[in-house]
Amino acid sequence: MHTSLCGHAVGNTTAYVEEAARKGLQRITFTCHIPMRDPRFLQDGTRMRLHELPLYRELVETARRHGERLGVEVLCGIEAEIHPHDAFMEDMDALLRSEPFDFVLGSLHHMLPAFREWLQENGHTSDRDIVAAYFDCLSTAARSGRYHSLAHPDVIRLYNTLQAPFLAEAHMEAIDHFLDAVQSAGICLEINTSGLIKGDFVVHPDPLIAAGALRRHIPFTIGSDSHRPERVGDDFSTAINTLRPLGLTSLTCFIGGQPTAFYLES
């Protein structure tokens, strides 16, 4: 879930908690976009600035106290960035070391200038090359130790970085290498239900990718990527029921950086 500090979300944090309580959720985690110094990560309305981080903590703390009254545990996470250039990550790494986040979600925002410029500089112009480079970057991220889970792992299908529609079956070599890296690293992938309301209206990750992850016993976190209170927890049952026949039996959450698995009711 996001906060208004990111510039493209609305509503106060207590409203997100109230929606969670209304939908019977017992625990939620805010994961607003991490501050980044380089302007190529700073399109209008993309993320909070570094000086706003104390305010983010304050907003989440307000939500936590409100959640105590409503029976909803509120945790403080962050949506950290993924990029192939380590130089871009140095300030972010320092922040992650200094802030005791419950949960660090890793995201590669391929639509931002930072990544699109990197693609051009490295000659990745065809869809096949772009997809391979994208999943290779995610593989490196999985091995980096920075992240607990990788967000919307097939978001490359959105936002017009590719010329043709993304079909997972056309890129399975790159996807399988990525899933092997995630399995080896022992981190999670995110089930992100925002995929059901945009683009090709399919949950992230595509069921074909999710099936490969489940065969490798990769654990999943789940999020609705809420940018407004009414989206909190939306489509969780739809996503779970889609992936349950593929072998999904449990979900994972992080508290104080430590994973806890909980099993789905049969």
PDB file of N, CA, C and O in Angstrom, residues 18 21 33 45 80 91 114 124 143 169 211 246 260 266:
ATOM      1  N   GLU A  18      -9.016   1.501   7.979  1.00  0.00           N
ATOM      2  CA  GLU A  18     -10.453   1.275   8.122  1.00  0.00           C
ATOM      3  C   GLU A  18     -10.980   0.348   7.034  1.00  0.00           C
ATOM      4  O   GLU A  18     -11.841  -0.508   7.296  1.00  0.00           O
ATOM      5  N   ALA A  21      -9.937  -3.166   7.923  1.00  0.00           N
ATOM      6  CA  ALA A  21     -10.808  -3.719   8.964  1.00  0.00           C
ATOM      7  C   ALA A  21     -12.150  -4.124   8.383  1.00  0.00           C
ATOM      8  O   ALA A  21     -12.703  -5.177   8.726  1.00  0.00           O
ATOM      9  N   HIS A  33       7.048   4.255  -2.105  1.00  0.00           N
ATOM     10  CA  HIS A  33       8.261   4.248  -2.913  1.00  0.00           C
ATOM     11  C   HIS A  33       9.419   4.923  -2.188  1.00  0.00           C
ATOM     12  O   HIS A  33       9.294   6.029  -1.666  1.00  0.00           O
ATOM     13  N   GLY A  45       5.245  12.986  -9.506  1.00  0.00           N
ATOM     14  CA  GLY A  45       4.341  12.101  -8.785  1.00  0.00           C
ATOM     15  C   GLY A  45       4.808  10.672  -8.716  1.00  0.00           C
ATOM     16  O   GLY A  45       4.012   9.745  -8.817  1.00  0.00           O
ATOM     17  N   ALA A  80      11.458  -0.552  -2.469  1.00  0.00           N
ATOM     18  CA  ALA A  80      12.791  -0.149  -2.893  1.00  0.00           C
ATOM     19  C   ALA A  80      12.947  -0.338  -4.400  1.00  0.00           C
ATOM     20  O   ALA A  80      12.211  -1.097  -5.032  1.00  0.00           O
ATOM     21  N   ASP A  91      23.065   5.226  -2.345  1.00  0.00           N
ATOM     22  CA  ASP A  91      22.292   6.001  -1.366  1.00  0.00           C
ATOM     23  C   ASP A  91      21.127   5.189  -0.826  1.00  0.00           C
ATOM     24  O   ASP A  91      20.809   5.253   0.371  1.00  0.00           O
ATOM     25  N   ALA A 114      15.423   6.209 -15.958  1.00  0.00           N
ATOM     26  CA  ALA A 114      16.631   5.546 -15.467  1.00  0.00           C
ATOM     27  C   ALA A 114      16.841   4.195 -16.139  1.00  0.00           C
ATOM     28  O   ALA A 114      17.970   3.839 -16.504  1.00  0.00           O
ATOM     29  N   HIS A 124      19.753  -2.649 -26.043  1.00  0.00           N
ATOM     30  CA  HIS A 124      18.594  -3.531 -25.898  1.00  0.00           C
ATOM     31  C   HIS A 124      17.389  -2.837 -26.530  1.00  0.00           C
ATOM     32  O   HIS A 124      16.700  -2.031 -25.877  1.00  0.00           O
ATOM     33  N   ARG A 143      19.531 -11.951  -6.086  1.00  0.00           N
ATOM     34  CA  ARG A 143      20.776 -12.408  -5.459  1.00  0.00           C
ATOM     35  C   ARG A 143      21.436 -11.341  -4.593  1.00  0.00           C
ATOM     36  O   ARG A 143      22.398 -11.630  -3.881  1.00  0.00           O
ATOM     37  N   GLU A 169       4.810 -17.117 -22.492  1.00  0.00           N
ATOM     38  CA  GLU A 169       5.295 -18.347 -23.141  1.00  0.00           C
ATOM     39  C   GLU A 169       6.358 -18.075 -24.193  1.00  0.00           C
ATOM     40  O   GLU A 169       7.133 -18.972 -24.536  1.00  0.00           O
ATOM     41  N   ALA A 211       3.170 -20.578 -11.965  1.00  0.00           N
ATOM     42  CA  ALA A 211       3.271 -22.038 -11.944  1.00  0.00           C
ATOM     43  C   ALA A 211       4.726 -22.475 -11.858  1.00  0.00           C
ATOM     44  O   ALA A 211       5.067 -23.409 -11.114  1.00  0.00           O
ATOM     45  N   LEU A 246      -2.689 -24.199  -9.203  1.00  0.00           N
ATOM     46  CA  LEU A 246      -1.304 -24.346  -9.657  1.00  0.00           C
ATOM     47  C   LEU A 246      -0.373 -24.784  -8.535  1.00  0.00           C
ATOM     48  O   LEU A 246       0.812 -25.021  -8.780  1.00  0.00           O
ATOM     49  N   THR A 260       7.107 -14.998   8.018  1.00  0.00           N
ATOM     50  CA  THR A 260       6.142 -15.890   8.655  1.00  0.00           C
ATOM     51  C   THR A 260       5.205 -16.408   7.580  1.00  0.00           C
ATOM     52  O   THR A 260       4.596 -15.614   6.865  1.00  0.00           O
ATOM     53  N   SER A 266      -8.432 -24.524   3.047  1.00  0.00           N
ATOM     54  CA  SER A 266      -8.780 -25.354   1.890  1.00  0.00           C
ATOM     55  C   SER A 266     -10.249 -25.173   1.539  1.00  0.00           C
ATOM     56  O   SER A 266     -11.032 -24.667   2.314  1.00  0.00           O
TER      57      SER A 266
END
